[in-house]
Amino acid sequence: MTEAPSEGMTISAAAEASGLSVDTLRYYEKEGLTLHRPERSSSGQRRYTEQNVAWLGTLVMLRRTGMPIRDIKKFVELYRVDGSEADRLAILEAHRRHVIEELAEVQTHLEAINRKIDYYNEKVMGR
Amino acid sequence: MTEAPSEGMTISAAAEASGLSVDTLRYYEKEGLTLHRPERSSSGQRRYTEQNVAWLGTLVMLRRTGMPIRDIKKFVELYRVDGSEADRLAILEAHRRHVIEELAEVQTHLEAINRKIDYYNEKVMGR
DNA sequence: ATGACCCTTGGAGCGCGCTCCAGGTCAAGC
DNA sequence: GCTTGACCTGGAGCGCGCTCCAAGGGTCAT
C-alpha cells in the first residue's frame, strides 16, 4: 500500500489484484496478451493502471474457461484492427459455445461421480 | 466388428469404445491406472473385456473432470487394499467438491463472457 | 555506504499428459 | 511364400503454460 513513486501499481500489486503470479504477468506481456503494455517508472519498472488490471481480469476469464494462450493472442491482436468488433464478437461467441459444451460434459461426468459415491455409500455404510 | 481370435476386443476397439487413443490406453496401463490389466491373446496382444472397457469409462470420467493421473493412480491402488472402500469414497467426495467448485468458477466466468458479448452486440449492431 | 528489498532481462527448466517412432512379431489373405 | 496391417515394446519427443534462475540495477532506511 505504499504508492507514491510515479503512479499506477507495481507488478506485485497487479499480481495480487489479478490473482496471477508476477512471472505470469511478465510472461503474458511477452506473449503479446496485453491490450496495452504498462507504462514504466523512471527506473524502468512496470506501473499498472486500473485499465491494465481490468484487462488482466479478462485474461483470467479467458484462461480459466480454457482458451489457449495462442487464441487469446489472436483475440487481442484484433483490438489493434479497426472495425474488428464483429470478429471479436464471433470469437467470444465461439468460445462461449465451447465453454457451455465443456460445462455440460463435466456435469454429465459429475452425475456419474455422484452415482459412484452413492454406490460406495450403500456399500460402506450399508445404507 | 470382426471378433473371433480368442475373446474380448482388441486395443483399437477398446480405444474406439472409450474415446481414448490406442497410445493413451497403453500409457494408462503403463502408469498403473488399470483396475485389471487386459488379458493377452496367444500372440501377446491385449484383449479387453467389457469390464476393462467399463473401467476406461471411469478413467475418462475422472480425467475429464480434472483429476490428475497421479491422483487416479492412488485411487486405483486402493482397490488392491482390502477394506479401503471408505478411503475411496473420501477421495471421490473430495473430488466431487473440487469439480463443483470448478464448475461454479467457470460459470461465473461464463457470465462475464456473456456480458462482454452483450456489450459487443450493442456496439456492433447498435442495438 | 551497507544491506534489504523489489524490480529488470533473457533464457533455461519443468510437470503434465500424452504422442510418436523405430524395430520387431504375428496372423490372415492373395 | 509374400505382403499387408494390426499389434507389441521401450523410449524419445512434444506442446502447453508457466516457473525459476542468474546477474544486475534502483531506492530507501539505518
Short mmCIF file of N, CA and C (backbone and C1' of nucleotides) in Angstrom, two decimals, chain B residues 23-24 27-28 43 63 68-70, chain C residues 15-21 26-27:
data_model
loop_
_atom_site.label_atom_id
_atom_site.label_comp_id
_atom_site.label_asym_id
_atom_site.label_seq_id
_atom_site.Cartn_x
_atom_site.Cartn_y
_atom_site.Cartn_z
N ASP B 23 -2.62 -45.21 -28.04
CA ASP B 23 -1.43 -44.83 -27.27
C ASP B 23 -1.78 -44.49 -25.83
N THR B 24 -2.87 -43.79 -25.66
CA THR B 24 -3.28 -43.40 -24.32
C THR B 24 -3.63 -44.64 -23.49
N TYR B 27 -0.51 -46.13 -22.44
CA TYR B 27 0.11 -45.22 -21.46
C TYR B 27 -0.56 -45.37 -20.09
N TYR B 28 -1.86 -45.40 -20.06
CA TYR B 28 -2.58 -45.54 -18.80
C TYR B 28 -2.21 -46.85 -18.11
N SER B 43 -0.72 -64.49 -29.07
CA SER B 43 0.41 -63.77 -29.67
C SER B 43 0.78 -62.52 -28.87
N ARG B 63 -10.58 -38.20 -15.48
CA ARG B 63 -9.69 -37.32 -16.21
C ARG B 63 -10.40 -36.07 -16.71
N PRO B 68 -5.82 -35.40 -11.76
CA PRO B 68 -4.51 -35.72 -12.33
C PRO B 68 -4.24 -37.22 -12.32
N ILE B 69 -3.42 -37.63 -13.26
CA ILE B 69 -3.02 -39.03 -13.38
C ILE B 69 -2.53 -39.59 -12.03
N ARG B 70 -1.71 -38.82 -11.36
CA ARG B 70 -1.13 -39.36 -10.13
C ARG B 70 -2.18 -39.60 -9.05
P DG C 15 9.68 -31.37 -12.37
"O5'" DG C 15 8.11 -31.58 -12.33
"C5'" DG C 15 7.27 -30.52 -11.89
"C4'" DG C 15 5.92 -30.65 -12.56
"C3'" DG C 15 5.44 -32.10 -12.69
"O3'" DG C 15 4.08 -32.12 -12.30
"C1'" DG C 15 5.48 -31.07 -14.82
P DC C 16 3.33 -33.53 -12.14
"O5'" DC C 16 2.39 -33.51 -13.40
"C5'" DC C 16 1.67 -32.34 -13.72
"C4'" DC C 16 1.13 -32.46 -15.11
"C3'" DC C 16 0.62 -33.85 -15.48
"O3'" DC C 16 -0.79 -33.78 -15.58
"C1'" DC C 16 1.86 -32.83 -17.26
P DG C 17 -1.70 -35.05 -15.57
"O5'" DG C 17 -1.82 -35.36 -17.12
"C5'" DG C 17 -2.30 -34.35 -18.00
"C4'" DG C 17 -2.11 -34.79 -19.41
"C3'" DG C 17 -2.44 -36.26 -19.69
"O3'" DG C 17 -3.20 -36.36 -20.88
"C1'" DG C 17 -0.30 -35.76 -20.48
P DC C 18 -4.17 -37.61 -21.06
"O5'" DC C 18 -3.16 -38.77 -21.52
"C5'" DC C 18 -2.91 -39.03 -22.89
"C4'" DC C 18 -2.24 -37.87 -23.58
"C3'" DC C 18 -1.99 -38.09 -25.04
"O3'" DC C 18 -2.36 -36.95 -25.79
"C1'" DC C 18 0.04 -37.56 -23.97
P DT C 19 -2.90 -37.13 -27.26
"O5'" DT C 19 -1.59 -37.49 -28.10
"C5'" DT C 19 -0.71 -36.45 -28.51
"C4'" DT C 19 0.49 -37.04 -29.19
"C3'" DT C 19 0.20 -38.09 -30.26
"O3'" DT C 19 0.73 -37.56 -31.47
"C1'" DT C 19 2.01 -38.74 -28.88
P DC C 20 0.53 -38.27 -32.87
"O5'" DC C 20 2.03 -38.69 -33.16
"C5'" DC C 20 3.09 -37.82 -32.76
"C4'" DC C 20 4.42 -38.55 -32.81
"C3'" DC C 20 4.52 -39.57 -33.94
"O3'" DC C 20 5.73 -39.31 -34.65
"C1'" DC C 20 5.15 -40.56 -31.89
P DC C 21 5.94 -39.93 -36.12
"O5'" DC C 21 7.23 -40.81 -35.88
"C5'" DC C 21 8.23 -40.36 -34.97
"C4'" DC C 21 9.14 -41.50 -34.60
"C3'" DC C 21 9.24 -42.60 -35.66
"O3'" DC C 21 10.59 -42.81 -35.99
"C1'" DC C 21 8.81 -43.53 -33.52
P DC C 26 6.28 -64.21 -32.69
"O5'" DC C 26 4.83 -64.07 -33.33
"C5'" DC C 26 3.84 -63.32 -32.64
"C4'" DC C 26 2.65 -63.11 -33.54
"C3'" DC C 26 2.20 -64.34 -34.34
"O3'" DC C 26 0.88 -64.64 -33.94
"C1'" DC C 26 2.27 -62.37 -35.70
P DA C 27 0.22 -66.00 -34.41
"O5'" DA C 27 -0.88 -65.47 -35.44
"C5'" DA C 27 -1.68 -64.35 -35.07
"C4'" DA C 27 -2.65 -64.06 -36.20
"C3'" DA C 27 -3.14 -65.29 -36.96
"O3'" DA C 27 -4.53 -65.11 -37.24
"C1'" DA C 27 -1.99 -63.84 -38.45
#
